[in-house]
PDB file of C-alpha atoms in Angstrom:
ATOM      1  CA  UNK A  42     107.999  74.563 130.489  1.00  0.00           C
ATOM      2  CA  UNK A  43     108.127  70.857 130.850  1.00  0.00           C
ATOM      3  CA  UNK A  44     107.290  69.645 134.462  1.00  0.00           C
ATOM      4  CA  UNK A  45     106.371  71.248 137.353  1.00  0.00           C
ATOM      5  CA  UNK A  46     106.692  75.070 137.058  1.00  0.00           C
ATOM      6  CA  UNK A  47     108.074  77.517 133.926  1.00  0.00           C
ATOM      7  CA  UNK A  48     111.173  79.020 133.673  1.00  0.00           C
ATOM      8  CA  UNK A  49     110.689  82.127 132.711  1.00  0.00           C
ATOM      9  CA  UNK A  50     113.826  83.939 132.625  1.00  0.00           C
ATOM     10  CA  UNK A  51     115.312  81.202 130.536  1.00  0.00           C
ATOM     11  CA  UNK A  52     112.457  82.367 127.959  1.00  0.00           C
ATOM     12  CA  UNK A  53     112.571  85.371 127.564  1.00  0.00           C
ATOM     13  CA  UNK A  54     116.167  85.339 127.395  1.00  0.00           C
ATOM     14  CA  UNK A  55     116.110  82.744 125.120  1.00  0.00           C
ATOM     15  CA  UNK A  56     112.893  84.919 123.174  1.00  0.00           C
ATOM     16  CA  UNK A  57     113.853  88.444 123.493  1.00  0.00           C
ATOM     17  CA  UNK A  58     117.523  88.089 122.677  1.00  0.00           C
ATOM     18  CA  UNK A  59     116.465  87.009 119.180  1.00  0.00           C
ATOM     19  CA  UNK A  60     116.084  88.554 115.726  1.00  0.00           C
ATOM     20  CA  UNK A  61     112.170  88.766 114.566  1.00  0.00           C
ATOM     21  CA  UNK A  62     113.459  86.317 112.154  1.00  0.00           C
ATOM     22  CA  UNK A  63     115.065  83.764 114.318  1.00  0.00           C
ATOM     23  CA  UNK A  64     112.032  84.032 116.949  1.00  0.00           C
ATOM     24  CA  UNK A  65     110.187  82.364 113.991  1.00  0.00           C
ATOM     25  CA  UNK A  66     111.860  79.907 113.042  1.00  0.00           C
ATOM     26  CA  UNK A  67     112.167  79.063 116.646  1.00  0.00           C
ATOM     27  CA  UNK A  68     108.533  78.946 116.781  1.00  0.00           C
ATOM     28  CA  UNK A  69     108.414  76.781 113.827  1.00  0.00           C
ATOM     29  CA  UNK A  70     110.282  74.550 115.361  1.00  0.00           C
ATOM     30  CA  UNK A  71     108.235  74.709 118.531  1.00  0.00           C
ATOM     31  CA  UNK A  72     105.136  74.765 116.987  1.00  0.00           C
ATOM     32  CA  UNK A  73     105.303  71.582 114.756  1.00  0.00           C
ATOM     33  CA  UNK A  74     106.600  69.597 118.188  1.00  0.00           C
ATOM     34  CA  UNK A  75     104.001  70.819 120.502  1.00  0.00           C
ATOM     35  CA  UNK A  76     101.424  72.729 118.104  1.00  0.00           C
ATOM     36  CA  UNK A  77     100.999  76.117 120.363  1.00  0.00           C
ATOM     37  CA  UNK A  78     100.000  79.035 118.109  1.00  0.00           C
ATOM     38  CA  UNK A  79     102.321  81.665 117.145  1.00  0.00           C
ATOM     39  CA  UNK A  80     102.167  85.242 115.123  1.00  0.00           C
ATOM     40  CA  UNK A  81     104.870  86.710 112.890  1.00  0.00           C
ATOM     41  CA  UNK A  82     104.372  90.838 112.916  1.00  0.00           C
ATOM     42  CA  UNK A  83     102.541  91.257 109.764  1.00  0.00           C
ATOM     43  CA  UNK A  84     100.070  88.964 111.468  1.00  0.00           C
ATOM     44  CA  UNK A  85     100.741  90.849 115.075  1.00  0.00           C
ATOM     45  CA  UNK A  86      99.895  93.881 113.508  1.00  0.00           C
ATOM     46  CA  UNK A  87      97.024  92.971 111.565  1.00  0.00           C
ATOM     47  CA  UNK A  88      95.162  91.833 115.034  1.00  0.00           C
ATOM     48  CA  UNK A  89      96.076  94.639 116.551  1.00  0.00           C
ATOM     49  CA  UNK A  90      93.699  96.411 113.294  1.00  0.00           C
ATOM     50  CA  UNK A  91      91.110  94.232 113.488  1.00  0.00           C
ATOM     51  CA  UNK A  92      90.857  95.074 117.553  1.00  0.00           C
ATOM     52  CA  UNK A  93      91.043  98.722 116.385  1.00  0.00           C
ATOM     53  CA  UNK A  94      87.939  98.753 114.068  1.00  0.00           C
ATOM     54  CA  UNK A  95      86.239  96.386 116.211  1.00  0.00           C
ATOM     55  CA  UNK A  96      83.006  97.297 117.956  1.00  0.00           C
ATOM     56  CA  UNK A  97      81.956 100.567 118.515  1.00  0.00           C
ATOM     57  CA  UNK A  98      84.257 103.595 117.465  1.00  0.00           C
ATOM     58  CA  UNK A  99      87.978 103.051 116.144  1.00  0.00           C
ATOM     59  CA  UNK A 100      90.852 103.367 117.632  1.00  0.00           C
ATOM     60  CA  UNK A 101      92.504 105.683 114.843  1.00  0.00           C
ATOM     61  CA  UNK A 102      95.506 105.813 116.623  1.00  0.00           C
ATOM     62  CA  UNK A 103      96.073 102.499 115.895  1.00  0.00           C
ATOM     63  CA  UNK A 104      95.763 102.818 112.122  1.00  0.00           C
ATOM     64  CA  UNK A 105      97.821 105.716 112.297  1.00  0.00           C
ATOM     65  CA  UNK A 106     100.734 104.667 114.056  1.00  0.00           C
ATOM     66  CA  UNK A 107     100.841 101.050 111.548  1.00  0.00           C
ATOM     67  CA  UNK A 108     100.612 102.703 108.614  1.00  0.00           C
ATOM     68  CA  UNK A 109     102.379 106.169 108.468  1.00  0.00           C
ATOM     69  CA  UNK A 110     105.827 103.588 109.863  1.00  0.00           C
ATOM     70  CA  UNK A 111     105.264 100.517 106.742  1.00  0.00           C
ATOM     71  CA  UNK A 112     106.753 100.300 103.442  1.00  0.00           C
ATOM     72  CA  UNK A 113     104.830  98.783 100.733  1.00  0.00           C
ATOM     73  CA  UNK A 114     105.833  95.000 100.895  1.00  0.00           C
ATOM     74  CA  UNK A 115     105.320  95.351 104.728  1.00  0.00           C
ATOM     75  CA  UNK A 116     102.017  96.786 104.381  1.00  0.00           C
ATOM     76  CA  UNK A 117     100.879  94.030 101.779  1.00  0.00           C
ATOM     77  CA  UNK A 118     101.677  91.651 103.642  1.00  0.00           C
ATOM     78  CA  UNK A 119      99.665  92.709 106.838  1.00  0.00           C
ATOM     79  CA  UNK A 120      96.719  93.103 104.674  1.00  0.00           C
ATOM     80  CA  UNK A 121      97.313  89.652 104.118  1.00  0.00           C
ATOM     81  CA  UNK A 122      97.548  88.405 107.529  1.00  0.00           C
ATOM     82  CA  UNK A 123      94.321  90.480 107.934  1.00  0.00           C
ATOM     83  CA  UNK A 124      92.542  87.970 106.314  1.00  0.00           C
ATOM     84  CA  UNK A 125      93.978  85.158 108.224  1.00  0.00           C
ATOM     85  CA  UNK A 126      92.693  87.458 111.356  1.00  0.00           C
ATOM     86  CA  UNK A 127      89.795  87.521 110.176  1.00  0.00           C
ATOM     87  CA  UNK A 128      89.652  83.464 109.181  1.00  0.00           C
ATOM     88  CA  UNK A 129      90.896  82.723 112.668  1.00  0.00           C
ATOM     89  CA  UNK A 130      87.981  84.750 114.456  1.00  0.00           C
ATOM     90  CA  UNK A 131      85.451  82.538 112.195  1.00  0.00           C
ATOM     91  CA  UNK A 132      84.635  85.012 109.934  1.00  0.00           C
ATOM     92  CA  UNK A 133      84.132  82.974 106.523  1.00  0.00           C
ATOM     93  CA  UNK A 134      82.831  86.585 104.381  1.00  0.00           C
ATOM     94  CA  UNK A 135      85.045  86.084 101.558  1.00  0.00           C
ATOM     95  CA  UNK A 136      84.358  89.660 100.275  1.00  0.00           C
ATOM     96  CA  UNK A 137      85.468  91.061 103.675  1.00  0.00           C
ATOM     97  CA  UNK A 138      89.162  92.329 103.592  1.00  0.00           C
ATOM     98  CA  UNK A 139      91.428  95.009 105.157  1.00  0.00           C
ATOM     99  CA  UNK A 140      90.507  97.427 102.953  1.00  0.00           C
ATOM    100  CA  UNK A 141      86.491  97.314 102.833  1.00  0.00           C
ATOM    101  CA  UNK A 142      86.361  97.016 106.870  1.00  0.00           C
ATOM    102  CA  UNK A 143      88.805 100.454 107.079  1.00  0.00           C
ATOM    103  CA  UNK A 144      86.464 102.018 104.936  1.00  0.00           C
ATOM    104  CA  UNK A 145      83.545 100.924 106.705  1.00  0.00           C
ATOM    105  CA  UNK A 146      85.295 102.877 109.580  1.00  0.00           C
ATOM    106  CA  UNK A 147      86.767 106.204 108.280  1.00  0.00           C
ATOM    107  CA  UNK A 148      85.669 108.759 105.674  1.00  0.00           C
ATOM    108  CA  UNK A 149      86.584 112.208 104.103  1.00  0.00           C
ATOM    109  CA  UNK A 150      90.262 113.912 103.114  1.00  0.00           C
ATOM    110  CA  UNK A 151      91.314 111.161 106.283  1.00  0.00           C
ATOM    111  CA  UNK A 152      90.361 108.249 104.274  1.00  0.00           C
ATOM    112  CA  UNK A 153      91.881 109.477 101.007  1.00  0.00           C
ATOM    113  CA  UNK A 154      95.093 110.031 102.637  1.00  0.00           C
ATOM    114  CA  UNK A 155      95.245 107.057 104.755  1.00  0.00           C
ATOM    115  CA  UNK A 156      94.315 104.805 101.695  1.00  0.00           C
ATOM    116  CA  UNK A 157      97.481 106.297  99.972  1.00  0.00           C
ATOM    117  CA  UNK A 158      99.093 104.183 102.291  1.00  0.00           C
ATOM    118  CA  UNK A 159      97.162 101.220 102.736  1.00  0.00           C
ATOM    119  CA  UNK A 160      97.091 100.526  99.122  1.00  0.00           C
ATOM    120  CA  UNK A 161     100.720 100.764  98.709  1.00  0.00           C
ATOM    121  CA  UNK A 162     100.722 103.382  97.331  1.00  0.00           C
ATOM    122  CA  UNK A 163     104.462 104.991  98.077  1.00  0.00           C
ATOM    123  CA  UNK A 164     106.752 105.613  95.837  1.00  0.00           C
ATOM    124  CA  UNK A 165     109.404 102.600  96.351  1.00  0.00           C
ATOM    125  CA  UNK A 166     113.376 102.828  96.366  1.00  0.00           C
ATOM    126  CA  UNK A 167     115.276 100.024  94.798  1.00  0.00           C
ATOM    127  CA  UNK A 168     117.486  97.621  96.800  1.00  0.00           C
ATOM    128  CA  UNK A 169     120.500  98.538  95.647  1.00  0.00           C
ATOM    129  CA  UNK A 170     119.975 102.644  95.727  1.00  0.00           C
ATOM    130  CA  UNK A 171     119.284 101.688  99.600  1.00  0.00           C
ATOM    131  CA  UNK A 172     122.131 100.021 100.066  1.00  0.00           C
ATOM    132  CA  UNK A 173     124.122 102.403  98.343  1.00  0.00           C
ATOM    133  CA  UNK A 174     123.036 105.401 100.892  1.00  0.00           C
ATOM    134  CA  UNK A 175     126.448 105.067 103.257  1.00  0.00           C
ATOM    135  CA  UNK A 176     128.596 105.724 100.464  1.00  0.00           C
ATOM    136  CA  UNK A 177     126.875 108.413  98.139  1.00  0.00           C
ATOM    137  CA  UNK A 178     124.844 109.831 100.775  1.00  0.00           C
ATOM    138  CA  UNK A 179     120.311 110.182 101.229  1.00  0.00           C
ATOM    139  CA  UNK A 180     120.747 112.594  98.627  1.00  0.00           C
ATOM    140  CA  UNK A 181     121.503 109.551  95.526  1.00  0.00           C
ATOM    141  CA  UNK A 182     117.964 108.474  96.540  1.00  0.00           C
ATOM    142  CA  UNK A 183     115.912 112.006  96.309  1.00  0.00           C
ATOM    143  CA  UNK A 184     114.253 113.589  92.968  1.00  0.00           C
ATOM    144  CA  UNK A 185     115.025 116.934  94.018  1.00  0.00           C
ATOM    145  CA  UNK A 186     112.514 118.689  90.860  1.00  0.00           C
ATOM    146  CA  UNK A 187     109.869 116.701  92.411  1.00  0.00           C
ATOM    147  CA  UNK A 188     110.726 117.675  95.706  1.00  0.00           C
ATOM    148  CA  UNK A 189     110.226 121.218  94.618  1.00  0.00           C
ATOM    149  CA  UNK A 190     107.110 120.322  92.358  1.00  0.00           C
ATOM    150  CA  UNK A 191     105.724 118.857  95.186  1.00  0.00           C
ATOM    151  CA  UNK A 192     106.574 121.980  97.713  1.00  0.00           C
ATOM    152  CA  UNK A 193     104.375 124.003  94.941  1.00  0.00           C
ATOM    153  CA  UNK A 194     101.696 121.977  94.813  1.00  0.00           C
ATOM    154  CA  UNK A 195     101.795 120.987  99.057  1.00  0.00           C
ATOM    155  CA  UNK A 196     102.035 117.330  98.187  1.00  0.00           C
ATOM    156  CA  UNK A 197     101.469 115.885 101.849  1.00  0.00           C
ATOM    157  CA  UNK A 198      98.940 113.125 101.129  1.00  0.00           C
ATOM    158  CA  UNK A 199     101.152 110.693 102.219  1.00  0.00           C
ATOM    159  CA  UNK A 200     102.122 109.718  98.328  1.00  0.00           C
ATOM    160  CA  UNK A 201     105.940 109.101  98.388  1.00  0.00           C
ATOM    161  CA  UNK A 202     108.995 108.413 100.697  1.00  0.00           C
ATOM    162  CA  UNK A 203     109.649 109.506 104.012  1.00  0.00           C
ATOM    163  CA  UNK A 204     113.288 110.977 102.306  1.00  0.00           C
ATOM    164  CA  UNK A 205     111.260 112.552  99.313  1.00  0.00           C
ATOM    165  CA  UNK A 206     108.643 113.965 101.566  1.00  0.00           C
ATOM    166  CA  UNK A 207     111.457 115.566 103.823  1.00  0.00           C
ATOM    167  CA  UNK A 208     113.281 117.376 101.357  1.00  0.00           C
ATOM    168  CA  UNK A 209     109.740 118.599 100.204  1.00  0.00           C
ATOM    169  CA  UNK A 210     109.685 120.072 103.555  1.00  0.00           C
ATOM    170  CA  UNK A 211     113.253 121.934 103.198  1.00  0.00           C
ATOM    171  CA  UNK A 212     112.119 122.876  99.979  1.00  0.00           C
ATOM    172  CA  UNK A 213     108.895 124.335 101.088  1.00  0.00           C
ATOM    173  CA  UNK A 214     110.242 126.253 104.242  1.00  0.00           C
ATOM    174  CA  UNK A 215     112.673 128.168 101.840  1.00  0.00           C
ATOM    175  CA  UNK A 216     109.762 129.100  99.475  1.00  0.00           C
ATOM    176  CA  UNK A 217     106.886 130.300 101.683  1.00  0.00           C
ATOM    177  CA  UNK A 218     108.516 131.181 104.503  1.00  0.00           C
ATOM    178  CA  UNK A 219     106.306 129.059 107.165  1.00  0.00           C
ATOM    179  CA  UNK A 220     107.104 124.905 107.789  1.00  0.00           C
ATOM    180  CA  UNK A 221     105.112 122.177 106.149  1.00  0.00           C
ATOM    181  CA  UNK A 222     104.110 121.266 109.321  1.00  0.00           C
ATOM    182  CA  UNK A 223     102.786 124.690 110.020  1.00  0.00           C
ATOM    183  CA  UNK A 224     100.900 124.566 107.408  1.00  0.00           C
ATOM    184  CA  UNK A 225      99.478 120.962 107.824  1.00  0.00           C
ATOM    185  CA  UNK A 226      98.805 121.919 111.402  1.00  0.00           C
ATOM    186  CA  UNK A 227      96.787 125.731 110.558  1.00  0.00           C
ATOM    187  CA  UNK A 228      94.887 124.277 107.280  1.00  0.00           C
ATOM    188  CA  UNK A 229      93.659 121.078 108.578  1.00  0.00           C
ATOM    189  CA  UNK A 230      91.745 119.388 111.607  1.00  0.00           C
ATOM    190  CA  UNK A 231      90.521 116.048 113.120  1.00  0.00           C
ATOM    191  CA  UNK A 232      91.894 112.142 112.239  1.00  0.00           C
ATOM    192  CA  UNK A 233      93.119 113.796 109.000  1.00  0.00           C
ATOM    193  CA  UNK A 234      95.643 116.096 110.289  1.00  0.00           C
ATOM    194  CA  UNK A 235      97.175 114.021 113.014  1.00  0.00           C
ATOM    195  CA  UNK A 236      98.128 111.724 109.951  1.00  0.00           C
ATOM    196  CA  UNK A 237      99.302 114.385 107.662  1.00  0.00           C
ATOM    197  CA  UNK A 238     101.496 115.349 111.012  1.00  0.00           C
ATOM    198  CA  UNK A 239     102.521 111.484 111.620  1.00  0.00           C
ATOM    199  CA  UNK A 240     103.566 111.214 107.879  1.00  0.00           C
ATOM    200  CA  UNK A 241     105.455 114.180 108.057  1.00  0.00           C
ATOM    201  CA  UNK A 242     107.288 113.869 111.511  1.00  0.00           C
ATOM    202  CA  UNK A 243     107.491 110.520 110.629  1.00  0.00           C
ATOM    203  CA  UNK A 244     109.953 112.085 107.950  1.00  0.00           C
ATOM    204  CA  UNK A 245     111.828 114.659 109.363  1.00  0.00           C
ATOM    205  CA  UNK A 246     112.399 113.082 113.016  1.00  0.00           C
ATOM    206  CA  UNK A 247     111.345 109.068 112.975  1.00  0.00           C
ATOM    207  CA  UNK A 248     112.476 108.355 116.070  1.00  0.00           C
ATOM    208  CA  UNK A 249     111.406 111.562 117.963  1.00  0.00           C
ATOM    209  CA  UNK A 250     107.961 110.622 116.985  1.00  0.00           C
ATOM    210  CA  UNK A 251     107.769 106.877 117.875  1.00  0.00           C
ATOM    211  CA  UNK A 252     109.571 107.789 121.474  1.00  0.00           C
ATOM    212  CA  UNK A 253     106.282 110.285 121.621  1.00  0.00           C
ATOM    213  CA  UNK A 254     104.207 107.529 121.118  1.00  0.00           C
ATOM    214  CA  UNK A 255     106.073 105.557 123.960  1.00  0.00           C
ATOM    215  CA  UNK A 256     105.686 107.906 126.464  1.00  0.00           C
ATOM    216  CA  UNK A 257     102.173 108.109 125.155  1.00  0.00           C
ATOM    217  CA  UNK A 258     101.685 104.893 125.744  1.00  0.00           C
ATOM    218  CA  UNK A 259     102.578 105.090 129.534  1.00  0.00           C
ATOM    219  CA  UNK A 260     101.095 108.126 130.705  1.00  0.00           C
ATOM    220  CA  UNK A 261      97.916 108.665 132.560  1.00  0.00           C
ATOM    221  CA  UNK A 262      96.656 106.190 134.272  1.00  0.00           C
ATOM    222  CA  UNK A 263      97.191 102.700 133.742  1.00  0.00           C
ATOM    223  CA  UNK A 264      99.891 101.674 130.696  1.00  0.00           C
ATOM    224  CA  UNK A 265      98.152 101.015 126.969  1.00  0.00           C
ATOM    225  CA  UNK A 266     100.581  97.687 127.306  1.00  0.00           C
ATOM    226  CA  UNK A 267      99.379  96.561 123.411  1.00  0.00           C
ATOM    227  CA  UNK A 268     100.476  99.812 121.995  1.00  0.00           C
ATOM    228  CA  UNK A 269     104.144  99.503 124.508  1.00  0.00           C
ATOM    229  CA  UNK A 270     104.545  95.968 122.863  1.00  0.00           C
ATOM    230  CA  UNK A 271     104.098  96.385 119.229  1.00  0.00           C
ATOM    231  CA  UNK A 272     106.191  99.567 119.461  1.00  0.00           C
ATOM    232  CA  UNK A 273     108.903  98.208 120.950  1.00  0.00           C
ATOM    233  CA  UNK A 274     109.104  94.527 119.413  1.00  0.00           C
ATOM    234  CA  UNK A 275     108.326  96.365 116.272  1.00  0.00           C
ATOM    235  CA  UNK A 276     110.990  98.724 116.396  1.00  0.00           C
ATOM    236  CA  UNK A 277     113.618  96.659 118.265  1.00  0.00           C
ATOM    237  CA  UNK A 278     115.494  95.550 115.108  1.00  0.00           C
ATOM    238  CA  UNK A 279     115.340  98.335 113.225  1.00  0.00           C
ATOM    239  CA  UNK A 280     115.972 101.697 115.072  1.00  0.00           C
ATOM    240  CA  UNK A 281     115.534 101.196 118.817  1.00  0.00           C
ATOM    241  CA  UNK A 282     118.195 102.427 120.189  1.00  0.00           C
ATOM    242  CA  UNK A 283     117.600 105.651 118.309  1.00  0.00           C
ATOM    243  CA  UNK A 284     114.384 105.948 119.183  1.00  0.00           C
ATOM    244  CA  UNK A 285     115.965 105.550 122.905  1.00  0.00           C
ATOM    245  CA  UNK A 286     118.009 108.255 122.801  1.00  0.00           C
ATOM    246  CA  UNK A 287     115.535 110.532 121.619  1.00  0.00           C
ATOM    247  CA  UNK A 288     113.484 109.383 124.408  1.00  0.00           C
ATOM    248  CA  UNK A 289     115.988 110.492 127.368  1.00  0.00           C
ATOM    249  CA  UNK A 290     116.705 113.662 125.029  1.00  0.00           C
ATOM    250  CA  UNK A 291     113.069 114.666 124.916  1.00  0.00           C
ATOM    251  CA  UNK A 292     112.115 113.640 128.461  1.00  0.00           C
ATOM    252  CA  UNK A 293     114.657 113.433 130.645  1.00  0.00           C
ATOM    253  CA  UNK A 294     113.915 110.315 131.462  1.00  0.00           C
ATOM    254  CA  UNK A 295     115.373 106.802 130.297  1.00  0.00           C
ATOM    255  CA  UNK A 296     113.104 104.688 128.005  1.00  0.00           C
ATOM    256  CA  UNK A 297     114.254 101.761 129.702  1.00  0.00           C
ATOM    257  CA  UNK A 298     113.471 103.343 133.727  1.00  0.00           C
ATOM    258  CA  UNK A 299     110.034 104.683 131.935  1.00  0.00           C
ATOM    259  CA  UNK A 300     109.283 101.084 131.528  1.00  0.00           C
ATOM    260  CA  UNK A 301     110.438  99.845 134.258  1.00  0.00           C
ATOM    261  CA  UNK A 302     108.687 101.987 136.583  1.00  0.00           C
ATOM    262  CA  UNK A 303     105.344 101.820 134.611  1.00  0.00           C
ATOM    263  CA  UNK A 304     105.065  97.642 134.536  1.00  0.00           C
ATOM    264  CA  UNK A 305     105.776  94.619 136.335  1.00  0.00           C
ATOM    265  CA  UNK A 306     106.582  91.307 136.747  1.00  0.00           C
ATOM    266  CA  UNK A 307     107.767  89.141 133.423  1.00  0.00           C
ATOM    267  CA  UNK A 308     106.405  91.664 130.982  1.00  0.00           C
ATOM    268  CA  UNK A 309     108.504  94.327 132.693  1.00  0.00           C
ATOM    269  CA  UNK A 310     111.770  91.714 132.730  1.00  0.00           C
ATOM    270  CA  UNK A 311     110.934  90.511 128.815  1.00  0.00           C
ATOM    271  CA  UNK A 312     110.597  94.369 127.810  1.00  0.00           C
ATOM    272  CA  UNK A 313     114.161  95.370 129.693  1.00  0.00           C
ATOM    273  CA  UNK A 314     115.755  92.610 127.769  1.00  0.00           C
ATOM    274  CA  UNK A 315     114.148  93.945 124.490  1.00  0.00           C
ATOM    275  CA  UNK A 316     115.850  97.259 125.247  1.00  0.00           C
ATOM    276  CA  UNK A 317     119.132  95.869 126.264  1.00  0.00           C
ATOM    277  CA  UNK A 318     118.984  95.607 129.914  1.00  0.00           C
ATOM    278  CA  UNK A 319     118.315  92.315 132.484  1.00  0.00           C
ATOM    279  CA  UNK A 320     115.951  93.652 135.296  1.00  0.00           C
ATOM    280  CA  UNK A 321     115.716  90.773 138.190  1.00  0.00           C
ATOM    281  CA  UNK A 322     113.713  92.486 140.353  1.00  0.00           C
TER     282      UNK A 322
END
């Protein structure tokens, strides 16, 4: 960026070829010669909350799109960066937190759920049972009685792992005859059940349900280009390509050629690289 002119496609090479983790220390690096601001996602995340609540209304699509995809370490620590957000708009309310402004904003069965999750509240899996998955299998990792405990009592609040809560789902089919989904979707209404239905989807078909949320974010008129970017930088090094295939499987369409014909310029070139491609057009 030195002298006259940028080089962009030496930077977002250089930027979107990275790991999350190596962009950061990059911008360590960066950032202690030449003292330009940069976010790490827990902090990315937690602005895009506090834009969410902010002013009128919420944006509960937001909220529930963050939290129904974060495990509890994640989810602390964007609660944390929330109140760096909130330091770095000048707000000095030391009382003020992630917590007390969502429930400022949201109320009812909704907020009981969605707290579930923003308190880290989920059942975790140790380290080692996760790693251990490839060789015994996702069934080493699931309490089957509770699974079937849970079925009985329709335990969809969000409580519990996305692998528990989809063998409650098996379970629950074969006992009542009708899909927890079904259910979720004839018994309940609003904010609430779109999260019940995130949770759950989020469960049995992960990357169907964030490559909903892409095309989502590029249909209609004009591209929600906040929502594009944190899905796919937040995705990128975890199940992207997945979540790409489900995309062309569901639509028809490439993920990559949805982008490209729905943006422009260096955001459009950056993205491509993020899912694999160079686009110099």
């Amino acid at each position: 960026m030195k002298g006259a002119g940028t080089d962009e496609t030496a930077i977002i090479n250089i930027l979107a070829r990275r790991t999350n983790y190596e962009r950061q220390e990059l911008c360590r690096s960066y950032k202690s010669l030449y003292k330009h601001l940069v976010v790490d996602t827990p902090y990315m995340l937690a602005k895009s909350l506090y834009y969410a609540m902010k002013g009128l209304g919420t944006n509960d699509r937001v909220l529930i799109e963050i939290f129904t995809t974060l495990w509890n370490d994640e989810t602390r620590a964007v609660a944390d960066a929330y109140k760096q957000v909130l330091k770095d708009k000048g707000i000095e309310e030391s009382e003020r937190s992630l917590v007390t402004d969502m429930k400022k904003e949201i109320s009812g069965d909704y907020e009981y759920a969605l707290m579930c999750l923003v308190q880290a509240e989920r059942d975790e899996i140790p380290l080692l049972q996760l790693k251990a998955i490839p060789e015994k299998g996702i069934n080493s990792i699931i309490n089957h009685e509770l699974a079937e405990a849970d079925a009985k009592d329709l335990y969809a609040s969000g409580v519990g792992t996305p692998y528990q809560l989809y063998l409650t789902s098996e379970i629950y089919f074969k006992m009542y005859g009708k899909t927890l989904l079904e259910h979720i979707e004839s018994e309940t209404s609003g904010d609430y059940r779109k999260l019940l239905v995130a949770i759950l989807r989020y469960a049995i078909d992960r990357p169907g349900l964030i490559a909903e949320w892409l095309h989502d974010s590029m249909a209609g008129l004009g591209t929600k280009d906040y929502a594009l970017m944190r899905l796919l930088i937040t995705r990128s090094e975890i199940d992207l390509q997945d979540i790409m295939n489900s995309y062309e499987s569901i639509y028809g369409k490439s993920l990559l050629n949805a982008v490209i014909d729905d943006t422009s310029g260096d955001y459009r070139r950056t993205l491509c690289v993020l899912l694999g491609e160079t686009y110099n057009q």
